[in-house]
Coordinates of C-alpha atoms and ligand atoms in Angstrom, one line a residue:
M1 CA 0.0 0.0 0.0
D2 CA 1.2 3.5 -0.8
T3 CA 1.2 5.8 2.2
K4 CA 0.2 9.3 1.3
L5 CA 1.7 12.1 3.4
V6 CA -0.3 15.3 3.5
V7 CA 0.9 18.5 5.3
A8 CA -1.7 20.3 7.4
D9 CA -0.8 23.9 6.6
F10 CA -1.7 26.7 8.9
E11 CA -4.4 27.8 6.6
D12 CA -5.8 24.7 5.0
W13 CA -5.7 22.1 7.8
R14 CA -9.5 21.8 7.5
Q15 CA -9.0 20.2 4.0
T16 CA -6.7 17.6 5.5
V17 CA -9.4 16.9 8.2
D18 CA -11.9 16.2 5.4
E19 CA -9.4 13.9 3.6
A20 CA -9.0 11.9 6.9
I21 CA -12.7 11.7 7.5
A22 CA -13.4 10.4 4.0
L23 CA -11.0 7.4 4.7
L24 CA -12.3 6.9 8.3
E25 CA -15.9 6.7 7.0
Q26 CA -14.8 3.9 4.7
G27 CA -13.4 2.0 7.7
E28 CA -9.8 2.9 7.0
V29 CA -7.2 3.9 9.6
V30 CA -5.1 7.1 9.4
A31 CA -2.3 8.6 11.3
L32 CA -3.0 12.0 12.9
P33 CA -1.0 14.5 14.9
T34 CA -1.9 15.3 18.4
E35 CA -0.2 17.6 20.9
T36 CA 1.3 14.5 22.7
V37 CA 2.4 12.0 20.1
Y38 CA 1.0 11.0 16.7
G39 CA -2.1 8.7 16.9
L40 CA -3.3 5.9 14.6
A41 CA -7.0 6.6 14.3
A42 CA -10.1 4.5 13.5
D43 CA -13.9 5.2 13.8
A44 CA -14.4 4.4 17.5
F45 CA -17.8 2.8 16.7
N46 CA -16.6 0.6 13.9
A47 CA -15.3 -2.6 15.4
E48 CA -13.8 -3.8 12.2
A49 CA -11.9 -0.6 11.6
V50 CA -10.6 -0.7 15.2
A51 CA -9.5 -4.3 14.6
K52 CA -7.3 -3.0 11.8
V53 CA -5.5 -0.7 14.3
F54 CA -4.6 -3.7 16.5
E55 CA -3.5 -5.6 13.4
I56 CA -1.3 -2.8 11.9
K57 CA 0.3 -2.0 15.3
E58 CA 0.7 -5.7 16.1
R59 CA -0.8 -4.8 19.4
P60 CA -2.1 -7.5 21.7
S61 CA -5.9 -7.4 22.1
F62 CA -5.7 -6.9 25.9
D63 CA -4.3 -3.4 25.5
P64 CA -7.2 -1.0 25.2
L65 CA -7.3 2.2 23.1
I66 CA -8.1 5.8 24.0
V67 CA -11.2 7.4 22.4
H68 CA -10.7 10.9 21.2
I69 CA -13.8 13.1 21.2
G70 CA -14.2 16.6 19.8
H71 CA -16.7 18.2 22.1
K72 CA -17.3 18.0 25.9
R73 CA -20.9 17.1 25.2
D74 CA -19.8 14.0 23.3
L75 CA -18.5 12.5 26.5
E76 CA -21.9 11.0 27.1
K77 CA -21.8 9.2 23.8
V78 CA -18.9 7.0 25.0
A79 CA -18.9 7.1 28.8
M80 CA -21.3 7.2 31.7
V81 CA -20.2 9.5 34.6
P82 CA -21.5 8.2 37.9
E83 CA -23.2 10.9 40.0
E84 CA -20.6 10.7 42.7
L85 CA -17.9 11.6 40.2
D86 CA -19.8 14.2 38.3
E87 CA -18.4 17.3 39.9
L88 CA -14.8 16.0 39.9
V89 CA -15.0 15.0 36.3
D90 CA -16.5 18.4 35.4
E91 CA -13.7 20.2 37.1
L92 CA -11.0 18.2 35.4
I93 CA -12.6 18.7 32.0
E94 CA -13.0 22.4 32.6
A95 CA -9.3 22.6 33.6
Y96 CA -7.6 20.4 31.0
W97 CA -9.8 19.7 27.9
P98 CA -8.8 20.1 25.2
G99 CA -5.4 18.8 26.4
P100 CA -3.3 15.9 27.4
L101 CA -5.5 14.5 30.2
T102 CA -7.2 11.1 29.6
L103 CA -10.0 10.1 31.9
V104 CA -11.0 6.4 32.5
L105 CA -14.7 6.2 33.1
P106 CA -17.5 3.5 32.9
K107 CA -18.1 2.8 29.3
R108 CA -21.3 3.1 27.3
P109 CA -22.4 -0.2 25.8
E110 CA -22.4 1.3 22.3
V111 CA -18.6 1.5 22.4
P112 CA -17.4 -1.8 20.9
D113 CA -15.6 -4.1 23.3
I114 CA -12.6 -4.3 21.1
V115 CA -11.9 -0.6 21.8
T116 CA -11.7 -1.3 25.6
S117 CA -10.3 -4.8 25.4
G118 CA -13.4 -6.0 27.1
L119 CA -13.0 -3.7 30.1
D120 CA -16.1 -2.0 31.4
T121 CA -14.3 1.3 31.4
V122 CA -13.3 3.5 28.5
A123 CA -10.3 6.0 28.3
V124 CA -11.3 9.3 26.7
R125 CA -9.8 12.7 26.0
I126 CA -10.1 15.8 23.7
S127 CA -6.9 16.5 21.9
A128 CA -5.6 20.1 21.7
H129 CA -4.2 19.6 18.2
E130 CA -6.5 21.2 15.5
V131 CA -6.2 18.2 13.2
M132 CA -7.1 15.5 15.8
R133 CA -9.7 17.7 17.3
G134 CA -11.2 18.6 13.9
V135 CA -11.5 15.0 13.0
S136 CA -13.0 13.9 16.3
R137 CA -15.5 16.7 16.2
Q138 CA -17.0 14.9 13.3
M139 CA -16.4 11.4 14.5
P140 CA -15.1 10.0 17.8
V141 CA -11.9 8.0 17.0
A142 CA -10.1 5.3 18.9
A143 CA -6.4 6.1 18.6
P144 CA -3.3 4.6 20.2
S145 CA 0.2 6.0 19.5
A146 CA 1.1 5.4 15.8
N147 CA 4.1 3.1 16.4
R148 CA 4.5 -0.7 16.3
F149 CA 3.6 -2.2 19.6
G150 CA 6.2 -1.7 22.3
R151 CA 8.3 0.6 20.2
I152 CA 9.2 4.3 20.4
S153 CA 6.2 6.6 20.1
P154 CA 6.3 8.9 17.0
T155 CA 6.5 12.7 17.6
S156 CA 6.7 13.6 13.9
A157 CA 5.1 12.5 10.7
Q158 CA 8.5 11.2 9.6
A159 CA 8.7 8.9 12.6
V160 CA 5.2 7.6 11.7
I161 CA 6.4 6.8 8.2
E162 CA 9.4 4.9 9.7
E163 CA 7.0 2.9 11.9
L164 CA 4.0 2.3 9.7
G165 CA 4.9 3.4 6.1
G166 CA 3.3 1.1 3.5
K167 CA 0.7 -0.2 6.0
I168 CA -1.7 2.7 6.2
P169 CA -3.2 4.9 3.5
L170 CA -2.6 8.4 5.0
V171 CA -0.4 10.3 7.4
I172 CA -1.3 13.9 8.2
D173 CA 1.8 15.9 9.0
G174 CA 0.8 18.5 11.7
G175 CA 4.4 19.3 12.7
A176 CA 6.4 18.2 15.7
C177 CA 4.2 17.3 18.8
R178 CA 4.0 20.1 21.4
D179 CA 4.3 17.9 24.5
G180 CA 6.2 14.9 23.2
V181 CA 5.0 12.3 25.7
E182 CA 1.6 10.6 25.9
S183 CA -1.2 12.0 27.9
T184 CA -1.6 11.6 31.6
I185 CA -4.2 8.9 32.3
V186 CA -6.3 9.0 35.5
A187 CA -9.3 7.1 36.7
P188 CA -11.5 9.1 39.0
A189 CA -13.0 6.9 41.7
M190 CA -14.9 7.1 45.0
E191 CA -13.0 5.2 47.7
E192 CA -13.9 4.7 51.3
K193 CA -12.0 7.8 52.3
G194 CA -13.4 9.9 49.5
L195 CA -12.7 10.9 45.9
V196 CA -9.4 9.9 44.4
L197 CA -7.6 10.0 41.0
R198 CA -5.9 6.7 40.2
M199 CA -2.8 7.6 38.3
M200 CA -2.6 5.0 35.4
R201 CA 0.2 6.7 33.4
P202 CA 2.3 9.8 34.2
G203 CA 2.3 12.4 31.4
P204 CA 2.4 16.1 30.6
I205 CA -0.1 17.0 33.4
P206 CA 1.9 16.3 36.6
K207 CA 0.6 14.8 39.8
E208 CA 1.4 18.0 41.6
D209 CA -1.3 19.8 39.6
L210 CA -3.9 17.0 39.8
R211 CA -3.6 17.0 43.6
K212 CA -5.7 20.2 43.7
F213 CA -8.7 18.2 42.5
A214 CA -8.5 15.0 44.5
K215 CA -6.0 12.7 46.2
V216 CA -3.8 11.1 43.6
V217 CA -3.2 7.4 44.3
K218 CA -1.6 4.4 42.6
P219 CA -3.8 2.2 40.6
K220 CA -5.3 -0.8 42.4
K221 CA -3.2 -3.9 42.3
T222 CA -4.7 -6.2 39.9
K223 CA -4.9 -10.0 39.5
A224 CA -1.7 -11.3 37.8
D225 CA -3.4 -12.0 34.5
H226 CA -5.5 -8.9 34.3
I227 CA -4.0 -5.5 33.8
E228 CA -6.1 -2.6 34.9
S229 CA -4.0 -0.2 32.9
P230 CA -1.9 -1.9 30.2
G231 CA -0.2 1.5 29.8
Q232 CA 1.7 0.0 32.7
I233 CA 3.2 -2.8 30.7
E234 CA 6.7 -2.9 31.9
S235 CA 8.4 -3.0 28.5
H236 CA 7.4 -0.3 26.1
Y237 CA 8.7 2.7 24.1
A238 CA 11.7 0.6 23.3
P239 CA 14.7 1.0 20.9
T240 CA 16.0 -2.1 19.2
T241 CA 19.4 -1.3 20.6
P242 CA 20.0 -2.5 24.2
M243 CA 19.5 0.4 26.6
I244 CA 20.6 1.1 30.2
F245 CA 18.6 3.5 32.2
M246 CA 20.8 5.3 34.7
D247 CA 18.6 5.0 37.7
K248 CA 20.1 6.2 41.0
K249 CA 21.2 2.6 41.8
V250 CA 23.1 2.0 38.5
T251 CA 26.7 2.9 37.8
F252 CA 28.1 3.0 34.2
E253 CA 30.9 0.5 33.6
P254 CA 31.7 0.3 29.9
E255 CA 32.7 -3.1 28.5
E256 CA 35.9 -3.4 26.4
G257 CA 35.2 -3.3 22.7
K258 CA 31.6 -2.1 22.9
S259 CA 30.4 1.2 21.5
Y260 CA 28.1 3.4 23.5
G261 CA 25.6 6.2 22.8
L262 CA 24.5 8.6 25.5
L263 CA 21.1 10.1 25.9
S264 CA 22.0 13.1 28.1
Y265 CA 19.5 15.4 29.7
R266 CA 21.4 18.7 29.2
G267 CA 24.8 17.9 28.0
E268 CA 28.0 18.9 29.8
G269 CA 28.1 19.8 33.5
N270 CA 25.8 19.2 36.4
A271 CA 26.6 15.6 37.1
S272 CA 26.3 14.7 33.5
L273 CA 27.8 11.5 32.1
V274 CA 29.1 13.4 29.0
E275 CA 32.7 13.7 30.3
K276 CA 32.8 10.3 31.9
H277 CA 33.3 8.3 28.7
D278 CA 34.4 8.7 25.0
W279 CA 30.9 8.3 23.6
D280 CA 30.3 7.2 20.0
A281 CA 27.1 9.2 19.8
I282 CA 25.4 11.8 22.1
E283 CA 21.9 13.2 22.0
M284 CA 20.8 15.9 24.4
M285 CA 17.2 16.2 25.4
S286 CA 17.4 19.8 26.6
P287 CA 20.8 21.1 25.4
G288 CA 22.4 23.4 27.9
K289 CA 19.2 24.6 29.5
G290 CA 17.9 21.6 31.4
K291 CA 14.2 22.3 30.8
L292 CA 12.0 19.3 31.5
A293 CA 9.3 20.4 29.0
E294 CA 12.0 20.6 26.2
G295 CA 13.3 17.3 27.4
A296 CA 9.9 15.7 26.9
V297 CA 9.5 17.2 23.5
R298 CA 12.8 15.8 22.3
L299 CA 12.8 12.5 24.2
F300 CA 11.4 10.1 21.6
Y301 CA 13.2 12.0 18.8
C302 CA 16.6 11.5 20.6
L303 CA 15.8 7.8 21.3
R304 CA 15.1 7.2 17.6
A305 CA 18.3 9.0 16.6
L306 CA 20.4 6.9 19.0
D307 CA 18.7 3.7 17.9
A308 CA 19.7 4.6 14.3
A309 CA 23.3 5.6 15.3
G310 CA 24.5 2.0 15.2
V311 CA 26.0 1.8 18.7
D312 CA 26.0 -1.4 20.7
V313 CA 24.4 0.1 23.8
I314 CA 22.4 3.2 24.6
V315 CA 22.9 4.8 28.1
A316 CA 20.2 7.1 29.3
E317 CA 20.5 9.6 32.1
A318 CA 17.6 10.0 34.4
V319 CA 16.0 13.5 34.8
S320 CA 14.7 15.0 38.0
E321 CA 11.6 13.2 39.3
T322 CA 9.3 16.3 39.3
G323 CA 6.6 17.5 36.9
I324 CA 6.8 16.0 33.5
G325 CA 10.2 14.5 34.5
V326 CA 8.2 11.7 36.1
A327 CA 6.8 10.8 32.7
I328 CA 10.2 11.1 31.1
N329 CA 11.8 8.7 33.6
D330 CA 8.8 6.4 33.3
R331 CA 9.3 6.1 29.5
L332 CA 13.1 5.7 29.8
R333 CA 12.7 3.0 32.5
R334 CA 10.3 1.0 30.3
A335 CA 12.2 1.6 27.1
S336 CA 15.3 0.0 28.8
V337 CA 13.2 -3.0 29.9
G338 CA 12.0 -3.7 26.4
S339 CA 15.1 -2.7 24.5
G340 CA 17.4 -4.8 22.4
K341 CA 14.7 -7.0 20.9
Ligands
TXA401 O1 -1.4 11.0 24.3 C1 -2.0 10.0 24.1 O2 -2.7 9.5 25.0 C2 -1.8 9.3 22.8 C3 -2.4 10.1 21.7 C4 -2.4 9.5 20.4 O3 -3.7 10.5 22.1 N1 -2.3 8.0 22.8 C5 -1.8 6.9 23.5 O4 -2.4 5.7 23.2 O5 -0.8 7.0 24.2 P1 -1.7 4.3 23.6 O6 -2.6 3.3 23.1 O7 -0.3 4.3 23.2 O8 -1.9 4.2 25.2 C6 -3.2 4.1 25.6 C7 -3.2 3.5 27.0 C8 -3.2 2.0 27.0 O9 -1.9 1.4 27.0 C9 -3.9 1.8 28.3 O10 -3.0 1.7 29.4 C10 -4.7 3.0 28.6 O11 -4.4 3.9 27.6 N2 -6.1 2.7 28.6 C11 -6.9 2.6 27.6 N3 -8.1 2.3 28.0 C12 -8.1 2.0 29.3 C13 -9.0 1.6 30.3 N4 -10.3 1.4 30.0 N5 -8.5 1.5 31.6 C14 -7.3 1.7 31.9 N6 -6.3 2.1 31.0 C15 -6.7 2.3 29.7
MG402 MG1 1.6 3.8 22.9

């Protein structure tokens, strides 16, 4: 299959939305930009189209998708908000939609089971990117990140082509993603002690901000064979090159004869590993400045670049565990677990 690449220009992005809709209405899947990472979208109410998403991504059927809606009022088409959560959900939506916050809520029966992997909850958000939002205004779409399962998420149209070129009919190029890591996922819930937000995946909206709305807790421990949030799959976002994540406990000891690439947070200085070894390749997430938001935007780009650099091993520095840094470390940790395969 030829994959068509269409650029969503500042002025005529609406035309590209129409082009995507025409394919989606035929049950096709298309790659669309969002503010977090590029998504692979299908009509959320067309089970066969959604099945294609799983097939193309080689994604296991137990890993549910996020439904993207275009209007707040469309929430009731896909989810049912229990009365006890109504106010909290309203406040979160008011504060963060459109934007990188995904809410896990009881699902409406009309949403095909394949979207939610048979769970009785659905994950839903409104994207802040004109193109994704423009599409989902006309049609709610189920869209995971547009990468092969377990691999590095795409933050540019070029990265989507590298991942899925030849397998999908259309990629809309909406530029580099503004946030660079996937949305924060929370499940609002009423527990014995009151309202909580179960943090299913760290993302651009940090825990510190969400605390203003309700207590933020870890997701419930689940039975071994049932994952409440498969976003927590340990191995994910992974380069094919083996990767070491420099958690506090780890020290870097190079092996004789091996080549190493460094993913550095800000480059030289400030406890950086840059001067500690004669690296064969170096990528810096936030060159010089050490800005976590910039680090997030460049994270997956840098990982791809190092994966393509032909080194034997990638070494990734940890960033500070605050704000969006929590999401960066989370992705690096899981990338290292799944790496080298
Ligand atoms: O920023 C994002 O969220 C991007 C863009 C494209 O919107 N999408 C994304 O999708 O990251 P994906 O499939 O890569 O990750 C979605 C994750 C799943 O792995 C799963 O953990 C979680 O969302 N999820 C989906 N439905 C869920 C549910 N009912 N309960 C708990 N977690 C759910
Ligand atoms: Mg993903």
